[in-house]
CSV table of C-alpha atoms in Angstrom, one decimal:
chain,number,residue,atom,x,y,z
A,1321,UNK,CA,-93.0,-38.1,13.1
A,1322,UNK,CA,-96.2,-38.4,11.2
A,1323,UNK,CA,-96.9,-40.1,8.0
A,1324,UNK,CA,-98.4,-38.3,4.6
A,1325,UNK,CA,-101.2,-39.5,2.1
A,1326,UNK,CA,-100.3,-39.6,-1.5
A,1327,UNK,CA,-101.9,-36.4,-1.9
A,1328,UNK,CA,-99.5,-34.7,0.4
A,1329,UNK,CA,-96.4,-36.3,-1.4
A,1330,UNK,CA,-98.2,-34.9,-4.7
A,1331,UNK,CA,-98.0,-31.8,-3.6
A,1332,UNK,CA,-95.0,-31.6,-1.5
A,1333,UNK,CA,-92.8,-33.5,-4.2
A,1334,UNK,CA,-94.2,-32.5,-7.9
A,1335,UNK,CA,-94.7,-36.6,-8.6
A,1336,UNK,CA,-98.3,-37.8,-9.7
A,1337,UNK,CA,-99.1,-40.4,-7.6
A,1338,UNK,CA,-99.0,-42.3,-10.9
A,1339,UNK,CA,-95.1,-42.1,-11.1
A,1340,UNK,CA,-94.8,-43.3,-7.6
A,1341,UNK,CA,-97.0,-46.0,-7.9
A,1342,UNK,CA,-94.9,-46.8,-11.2
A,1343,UNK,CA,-91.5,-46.2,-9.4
A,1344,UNK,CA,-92.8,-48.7,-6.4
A,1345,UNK,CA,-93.9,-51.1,-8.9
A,1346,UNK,CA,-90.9,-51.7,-11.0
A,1347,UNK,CA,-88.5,-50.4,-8.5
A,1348,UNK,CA,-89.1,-51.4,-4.8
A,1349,UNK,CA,-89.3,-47.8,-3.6
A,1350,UNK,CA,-91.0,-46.0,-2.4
A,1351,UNK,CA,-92.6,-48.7,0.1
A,1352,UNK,CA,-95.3,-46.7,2.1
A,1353,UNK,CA,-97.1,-48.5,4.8
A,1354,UNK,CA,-101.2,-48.7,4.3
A,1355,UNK,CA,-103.7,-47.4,6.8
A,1356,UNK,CA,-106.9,-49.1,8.1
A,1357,UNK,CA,-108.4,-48.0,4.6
A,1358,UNK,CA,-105.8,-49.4,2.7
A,1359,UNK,CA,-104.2,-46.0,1.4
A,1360,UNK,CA,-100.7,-45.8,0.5
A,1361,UNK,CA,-98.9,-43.6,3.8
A,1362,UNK,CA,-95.4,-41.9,3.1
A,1363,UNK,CA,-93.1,-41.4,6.6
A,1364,UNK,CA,-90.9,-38.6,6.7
A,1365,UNK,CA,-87.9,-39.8,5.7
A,1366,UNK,CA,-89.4,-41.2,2.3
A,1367,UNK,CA,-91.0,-37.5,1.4
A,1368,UNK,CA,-87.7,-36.1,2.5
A,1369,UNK,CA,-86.0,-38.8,-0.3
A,1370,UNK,CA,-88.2,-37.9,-2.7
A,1371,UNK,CA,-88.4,-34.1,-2.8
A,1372,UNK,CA,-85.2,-33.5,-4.6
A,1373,UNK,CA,-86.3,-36.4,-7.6
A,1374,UNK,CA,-88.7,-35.0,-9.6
A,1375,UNK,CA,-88.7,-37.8,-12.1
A,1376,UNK,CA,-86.7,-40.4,-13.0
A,1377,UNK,CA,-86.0,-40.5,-16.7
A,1378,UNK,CA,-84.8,-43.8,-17.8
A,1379,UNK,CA,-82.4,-46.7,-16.3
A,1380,UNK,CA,-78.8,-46.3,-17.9
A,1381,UNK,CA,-77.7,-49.6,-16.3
A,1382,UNK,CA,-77.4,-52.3,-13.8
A,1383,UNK,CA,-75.0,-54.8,-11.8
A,1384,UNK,CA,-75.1,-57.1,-9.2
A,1385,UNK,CA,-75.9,-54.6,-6.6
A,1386,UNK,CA,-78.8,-52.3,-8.4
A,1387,UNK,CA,-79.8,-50.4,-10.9
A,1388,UNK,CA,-78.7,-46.8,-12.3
A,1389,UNK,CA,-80.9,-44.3,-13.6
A,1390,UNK,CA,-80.7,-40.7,-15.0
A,1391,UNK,CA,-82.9,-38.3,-12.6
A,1392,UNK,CA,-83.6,-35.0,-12.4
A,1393,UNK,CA,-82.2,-33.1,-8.8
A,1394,UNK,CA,-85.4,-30.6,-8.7
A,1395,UNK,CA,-83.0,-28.9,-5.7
A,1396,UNK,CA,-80.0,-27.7,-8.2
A,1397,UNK,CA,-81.7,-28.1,-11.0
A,1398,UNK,CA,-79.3,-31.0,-12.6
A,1399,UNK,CA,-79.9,-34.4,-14.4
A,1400,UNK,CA,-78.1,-36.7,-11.6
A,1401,UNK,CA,-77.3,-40.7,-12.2
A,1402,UNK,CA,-79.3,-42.5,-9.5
A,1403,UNK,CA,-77.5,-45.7,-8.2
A,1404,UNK,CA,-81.0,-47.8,-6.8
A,1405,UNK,CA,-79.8,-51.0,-4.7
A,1406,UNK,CA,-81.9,-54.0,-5.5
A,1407,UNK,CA,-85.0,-54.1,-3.1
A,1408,UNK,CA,-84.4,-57.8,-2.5
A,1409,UNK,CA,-81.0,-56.8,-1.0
A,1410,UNK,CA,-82.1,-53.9,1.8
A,1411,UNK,CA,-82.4,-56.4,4.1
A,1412,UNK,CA,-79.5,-58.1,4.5
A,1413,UNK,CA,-76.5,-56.0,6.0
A,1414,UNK,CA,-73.8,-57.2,4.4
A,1415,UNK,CA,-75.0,-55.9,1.0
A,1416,UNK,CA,-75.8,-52.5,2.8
A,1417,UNK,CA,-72.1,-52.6,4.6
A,1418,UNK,CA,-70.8,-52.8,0.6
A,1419,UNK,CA,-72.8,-50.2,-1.2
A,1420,UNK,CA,-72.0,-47.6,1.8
A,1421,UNK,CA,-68.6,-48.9,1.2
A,1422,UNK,CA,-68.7,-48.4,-2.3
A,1423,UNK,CA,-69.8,-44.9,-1.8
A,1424,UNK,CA,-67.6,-43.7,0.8
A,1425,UNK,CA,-64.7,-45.1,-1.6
A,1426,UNK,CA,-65.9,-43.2,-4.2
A,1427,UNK,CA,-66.6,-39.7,-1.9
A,1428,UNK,CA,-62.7,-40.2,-0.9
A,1429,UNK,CA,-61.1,-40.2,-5.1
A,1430,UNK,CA,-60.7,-36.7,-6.3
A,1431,UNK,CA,-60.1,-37.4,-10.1
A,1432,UNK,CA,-60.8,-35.5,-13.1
A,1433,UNK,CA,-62.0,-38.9,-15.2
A,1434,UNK,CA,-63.7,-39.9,-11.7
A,1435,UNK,CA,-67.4,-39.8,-11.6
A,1436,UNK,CA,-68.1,-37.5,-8.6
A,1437,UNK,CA,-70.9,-38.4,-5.3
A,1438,UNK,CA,-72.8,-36.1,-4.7
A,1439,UNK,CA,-75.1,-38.1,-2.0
A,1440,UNK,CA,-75.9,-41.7,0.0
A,1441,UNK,CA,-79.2,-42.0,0.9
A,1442,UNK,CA,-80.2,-44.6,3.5
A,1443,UNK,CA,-84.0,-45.8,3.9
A,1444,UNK,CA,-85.5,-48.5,5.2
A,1445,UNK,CA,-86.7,-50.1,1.4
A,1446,UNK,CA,-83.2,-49.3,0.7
A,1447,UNK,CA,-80.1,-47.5,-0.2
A,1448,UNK,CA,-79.1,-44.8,-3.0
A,1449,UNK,CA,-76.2,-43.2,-4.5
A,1450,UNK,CA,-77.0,-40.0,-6.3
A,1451,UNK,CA,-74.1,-39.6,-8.8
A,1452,UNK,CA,-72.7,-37.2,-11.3
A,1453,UNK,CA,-74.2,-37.9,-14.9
A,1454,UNK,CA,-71.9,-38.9,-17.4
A,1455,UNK,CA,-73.2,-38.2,-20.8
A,1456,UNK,CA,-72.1,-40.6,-23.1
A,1457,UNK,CA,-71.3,-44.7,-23.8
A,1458,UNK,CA,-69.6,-47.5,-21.9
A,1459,UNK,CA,-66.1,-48.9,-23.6
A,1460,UNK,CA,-67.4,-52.2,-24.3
A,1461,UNK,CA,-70.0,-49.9,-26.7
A,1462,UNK,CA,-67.2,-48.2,-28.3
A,1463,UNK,CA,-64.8,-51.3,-28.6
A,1464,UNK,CA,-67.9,-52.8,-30.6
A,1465,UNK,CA,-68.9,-49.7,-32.5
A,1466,UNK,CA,-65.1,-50.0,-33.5
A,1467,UNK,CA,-62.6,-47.3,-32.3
A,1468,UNK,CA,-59.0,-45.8,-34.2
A,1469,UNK,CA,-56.1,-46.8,-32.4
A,1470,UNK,CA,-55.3,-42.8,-31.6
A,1471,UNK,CA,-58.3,-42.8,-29.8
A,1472,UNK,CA,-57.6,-46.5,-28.3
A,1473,UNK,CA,-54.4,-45.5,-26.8
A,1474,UNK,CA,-55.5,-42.1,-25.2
A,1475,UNK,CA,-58.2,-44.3,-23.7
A,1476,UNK,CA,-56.4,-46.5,-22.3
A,1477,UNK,CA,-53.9,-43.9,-20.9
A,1478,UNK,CA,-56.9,-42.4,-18.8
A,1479,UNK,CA,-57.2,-45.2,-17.6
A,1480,UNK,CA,-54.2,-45.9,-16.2
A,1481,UNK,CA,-54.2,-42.6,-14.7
A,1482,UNK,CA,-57.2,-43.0,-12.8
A,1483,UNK,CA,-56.4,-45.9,-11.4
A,1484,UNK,CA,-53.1,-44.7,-10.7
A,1485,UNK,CA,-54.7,-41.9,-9.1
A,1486,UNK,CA,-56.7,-44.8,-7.2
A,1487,UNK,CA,-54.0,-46.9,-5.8
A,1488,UNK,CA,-52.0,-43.7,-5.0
A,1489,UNK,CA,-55.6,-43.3,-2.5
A,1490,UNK,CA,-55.0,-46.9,-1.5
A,1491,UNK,CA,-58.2,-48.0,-3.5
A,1492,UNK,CA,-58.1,-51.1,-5.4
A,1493,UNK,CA,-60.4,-51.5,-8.1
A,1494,UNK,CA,-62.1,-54.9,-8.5
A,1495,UNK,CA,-64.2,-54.8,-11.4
A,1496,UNK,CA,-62.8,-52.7,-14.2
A,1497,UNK,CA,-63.9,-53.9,-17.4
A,1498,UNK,CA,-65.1,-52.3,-20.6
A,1499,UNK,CA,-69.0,-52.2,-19.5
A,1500,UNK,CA,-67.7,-50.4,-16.5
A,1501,UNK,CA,-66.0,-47.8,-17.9
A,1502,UNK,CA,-67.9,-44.2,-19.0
A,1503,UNK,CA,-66.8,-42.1,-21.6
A,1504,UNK,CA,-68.2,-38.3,-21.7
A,1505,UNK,CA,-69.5,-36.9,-24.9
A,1506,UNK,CA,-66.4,-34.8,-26.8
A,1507,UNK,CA,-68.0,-31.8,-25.8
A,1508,UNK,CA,-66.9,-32.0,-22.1
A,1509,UNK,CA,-63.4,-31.9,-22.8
């Protein structure tokens, strides 16, 4: 397997070289490795990654393990959440063992009011889940904004339902808390 210059992965993926120098800046990844000359050089695997991001629009949150971003799939045509681990953390294989966990957890729960996987992406720099995109706020926005009691209860009835739906899959979930919980814009109902 060969490696690719930045002008390669320009054309090959859509990115400028600008966004992936960005993305590597402020994100960890991509890491290329540098030739003798000191230009930036993309192995297979990392091209392959990037082919299907076209861009990534803006981070929508973060957590102990990494960052999440709304990106664009260029192969379906579909805004996707991006679930980056934190560069620091590829390299230690216990955090790996727990986001792979995390996503196989996920890839098992077949839930309405479940935020779907749609891929796990393994590379050296580190790992990714590439999520469905929920359009809309967290609970602990809406329980500050202030919400009707109606709304409150029907809320809180979901949730019991997912993680009804959860246990009933033999999943225990160990950090549900307002921040953590997504609510779609009206429209999708």
């Amino acid at each position: 397997a060969g490696t690719f210059g930045i002008a390669a992965v320009e054309r090959d993926t859509g990115l400028s070289k600008d966004t992936l120098r960005v993305w590597e800046r402020r994100y960890g990844f991509p890491t290329p490795e540098r030739d003798a000359q000191g230009e930036r050089r993309y192995d297979e695997a990392q091209v392959q990654r990037l082919r299907w991001i076209k861009r990534l629009l803006d981070q929508i949150g973060s957590g102990g393990m990494g960052a999440v971003f709304r990106a664009e799939d260029t192969q379906l045509q579909r805004s996707v959440a991006l679930k980056v681990m934190k560069p620091g953390l590829a390299a230690h294989l216990s955090a790996r063992q727990r986001f792979l966990r995390e996503a196989r957890v996920l890839s098992q729960l077949d839930h309405p009011n479940i935020c779907r996987i749609f891929d796990y992406i393994s590379a050296t720099e580190g790992d990714y889940i590439v999520l469905e995109l929920i359009e809309g706020v967290d609970l602990a926005t809406l329980i500050a904004a202030g919400v009707e009691r109606k709304r409150a209860l029907r809320i809180a009835l979901e949730i019991s339902d997912v993680l009804a739906a959860a246990h009933a899959a033999g999943v225990v979930h160990r950090d549900i808390k307002p921040g953590n919980v997504m609510l779609d814009l009206p429209a999708r109902r």
